[in-house]
């Protein structure tokens, strides 16, 4: 399945094409503050026990360049039970954009001002654990953080039709870094 076919299948609403080049910014400590405000907003909106909220993605790694989009991981009891969390998040200003039941039950909502990608998985999801492990590794391993940054800087020079194409192009280096994490845990 091509990227466009897949995006059409999982996107709620119109699939957005990039209108220009992807912009990377050097690390900004304000990203942590923006995350904390969003974390509190999510926590207040859901007001439920058993959820986990984590700052993930490049904006969560000091010293790493990033697209200025705050990635947040939300773990709920059952991500497929959208009725238990989506309406409350929509009232708080997030919009449901992605539904990937066949990929770890992933859901993604978007927030604006600041721009947020809110990734929702079920508690215990392997992909969520991978996201946290990747973040933690990059925070403490400068060589891999630099490798990832250089890969991103190289890839943003290219023209991409969809942001997902850029994300997919990073997969090789992400897999390489994840091998370092796996080896370190042995």
Coordinates of C-alpha atoms in Angstrom, one line a residue:
X1 CA 0.0 0.0 0.0
X2 CA 1.4 3.4 -0.9
X3 CA 1.8 6.2 1.7
X4 CA -1.1 8.1 0.1
X5 CA -3.4 5.0 0.2
X6 CA -2.5 4.3 3.8
X7 CA -3.0 7.9 4.8
X8 CA -6.4 8.0 3.1
X9 CA -7.4 4.9 5.0
X10 CA -6.3 6.0 8.5
X11 CA -6.8 9.8 8.4
X12 CA -9.9 11.4 9.8
X13 CA -10.7 14.4 7.6
X14 CA -8.5 15.6 4.7
X15 CA -5.0 14.3 4.2
X16 CA -2.7 17.3 4.3
X17 CA 0.2 17.6 1.9
X18 CA 3.2 19.6 2.9
X19 CA 3.2 23.1 1.4
X20 CA 7.0 23.6 1.8
X21 CA 10.0 22.2 3.4
X22 CA 10.0 20.7 6.9
X23 CA 11.5 23.1 9.4
X24 CA 13.8 22.0 12.2
X25 CA 14.6 24.2 15.2
X26 CA 17.4 23.8 17.6
X27 CA 16.3 22.5 21.0
X28 CA 14.2 25.0 23.0
X29 CA 13.8 24.5 26.8
X30 CA 10.4 26.2 26.5
X31 CA 9.1 22.9 24.9
X32 CA 9.2 21.3 28.3
X33 CA 7.0 24.1 29.7
X34 CA 4.6 23.8 26.8
X35 CA 4.4 20.1 27.4
X36 CA 3.6 20.6 31.1
X37 CA 0.7 22.9 30.2
X38 CA -0.7 20.4 27.8
X39 CA -0.2 17.5 30.2
X40 CA -2.2 19.4 32.8
X41 CA -4.9 20.1 30.2
X42 CA -5.1 16.5 29.2
X43 CA -5.2 15.3 32.8
X44 CA -7.9 17.8 33.7
X45 CA -10.0 16.8 30.6
X46 CA -9.9 13.1 31.3
X47 CA -9.9 13.2 35.1
X48 CA -9.5 9.4 35.3
X49 CA -7.2 7.0 37.1
X50 CA -4.8 4.7 35.3
X51 CA -3.7 7.0 32.5
X52 CA -0.1 7.8 31.7
X53 CA 1.0 11.0 30.0
X54 CA 4.6 11.3 28.8
X55 CA 6.5 13.9 26.7
X56 CA 8.1 12.0 23.8
X57 CA 9.5 12.8 20.5
X58 CA 12.4 15.1 19.7
X59 CA 11.1 18.1 21.7
X60 CA 11.5 15.9 24.8
X61 CA 15.2 15.4 24.3
X62 CA 17.5 18.3 25.5
X63 CA 20.0 19.2 22.8
X64 CA 18.1 17.6 19.9
X65 CA 16.8 19.6 17.0
X66 CA 13.1 19.1 16.3
X67 CA 10.1 20.2 14.4
X68 CA 8.4 22.6 16.9
X69 CA 5.5 20.1 17.5
X70 CA 5.1 18.8 21.0
X71 CA 4.6 15.0 20.9
X72 CA 2.7 13.6 23.8
X73 CA 2.1 9.9 24.6
X74 CA -1.2 9.1 26.4
X75 CA -1.8 5.6 27.6
X76 CA -5.4 4.7 28.4
X77 CA -7.0 1.4 29.5
X78 CA -8.2 0.6 25.9
X79 CA -7.3 2.9 23.0
X80 CA -10.1 1.3 20.9
X81 CA -12.7 2.6 23.5
X82 CA -12.7 6.1 22.0
X83 CA -15.9 7.0 23.7
X84 CA -14.0 6.9 27.1
X85 CA -11.5 9.6 26.2
X86 CA -12.0 11.3 22.7
X87 CA -15.1 13.4 23.5
X88 CA -13.4 14.9 26.6
X89 CA -10.2 15.6 24.7
X90 CA -12.2 17.2 21.9
X91 CA -13.8 19.5 24.4
X92 CA -10.3 20.4 25.6
X93 CA -9.4 21.5 22.1
X94 CA -7.9 18.4 20.5
X95 CA -9.1 17.0 17.2
X96 CA -9.1 13.3 16.2
X97 CA -7.0 12.9 13.1
X98 CA -5.6 9.4 12.9
X99 CA -7.1 6.0 13.7
X100 CA -4.8 3.0 13.2
X101 CA -6.4 0.0 14.9
X102 CA -4.1 -2.5 13.1
X103 CA -0.9 -0.6 14.3
X104 CA -0.9 -1.1 18.1
X105 CA -4.3 0.4 18.3
X106 CA -2.8 3.9 17.7
X107 CA -5.0 7.0 17.7
X108 CA -3.6 10.5 17.2
X109 CA -5.3 13.8 18.1
X110 CA -4.0 17.2 17.1
X111 CA -3.8 20.3 19.3
X112 CA -3.0 23.8 18.2
X113 CA -1.3 26.7 20.0
X114 CA 1.1 25.0 20.6
X115 CA 1.0 22.4 17.9
X116 CA 0.6 19.0 19.5
X117 CA 0.5 15.4 18.3
X118 CA -1.2 13.4 21.0
X119 CA -0.5 9.8 20.5
X120 CA -2.9 7.4 22.3
X121 CA -2.1 3.7 22.9
X122 CA -3.4 1.2 25.5
X123 CA -1.5 0.7 28.7
X124 CA 1.1 -2.0 28.2
X125 CA 1.6 -1.4 24.5
X126 CA 5.0 -2.3 23.1
X127 CA 5.2 0.7 20.8
X128 CA 4.6 3.1 23.7
X129 CA 7.4 1.4 25.6
X130 CA 9.6 1.8 22.5
X131 CA 8.9 5.5 22.3
X132 CA 9.8 6.0 25.9
X133 CA 13.0 3.9 25.6
X134 CA 14.0 5.8 22.5
X135 CA 13.5 9.1 24.3
X136 CA 15.4 8.0 27.4
X137 CA 18.3 6.6 25.3
X138 CA 18.7 9.8 23.3
X139 CA 18.7 11.9 26.5
X140 CA 21.7 10.0 27.8
X141 CA 23.7 8.9 24.7
X142 CA 25.1 11.8 22.8
X143 CA 26.5 9.8 19.9
X144 CA 23.1 8.4 19.0
X145 CA 21.5 11.8 19.6
X146 CA 23.9 13.4 17.2
X147 CA 23.4 10.6 14.6
X148 CA 19.7 11.1 14.8
X149 CA 20.0 14.9 14.5
X150 CA 22.3 14.7 11.5
X151 CA 19.9 12.2 9.8
X152 CA 17.0 14.6 10.4
X153 CA 19.0 17.6 9.1
X154 CA 19.9 15.6 6.0
X155 CA 16.3 14.5 5.4
X156 CA 14.7 17.9 5.8
X157 CA 16.7 19.1 2.8
X158 CA 14.6 16.9 0.6
X159 CA 11.2 17.7 -0.7
X160 CA 8.4 15.5 0.8
X161 CA 4.8 15.2 -0.2
X162 CA 3.6 14.1 3.2
X163 CA 5.1 14.5 6.6
X164 CA 4.7 10.8 7.0
X165 CA 7.2 10.2 4.1
X166 CA 9.8 12.1 6.2
X167 CA 9.0 10.1 9.3
X168 CA 9.2 6.9 7.3
X169 CA 12.6 7.9 5.9
X170 CA 14.0 8.1 9.5
X171 CA 13.0 4.5 10.2
X172 CA 16.4 3.0 9.3
X173 CA 18.3 5.2 11.8
X174 CA 15.6 4.7 14.4
X175 CA 16.0 0.9 14.0
X176 CA 19.7 1.2 14.3
X177 CA 19.5 3.2 17.5
X178 CA 16.8 0.8 18.9
X179 CA 19.4 -2.1 18.4
X180 CA 21.8 -0.2 20.6
X181 CA 19.1 0.0 23.3
X182 CA 18.3 -3.7 23.0
X183 CA 22.0 -4.6 23.2
X184 CA 22.5 -2.4 26.3
X185 CA 19.6 -4.2 28.1
X186 CA 21.1 -7.7 27.6

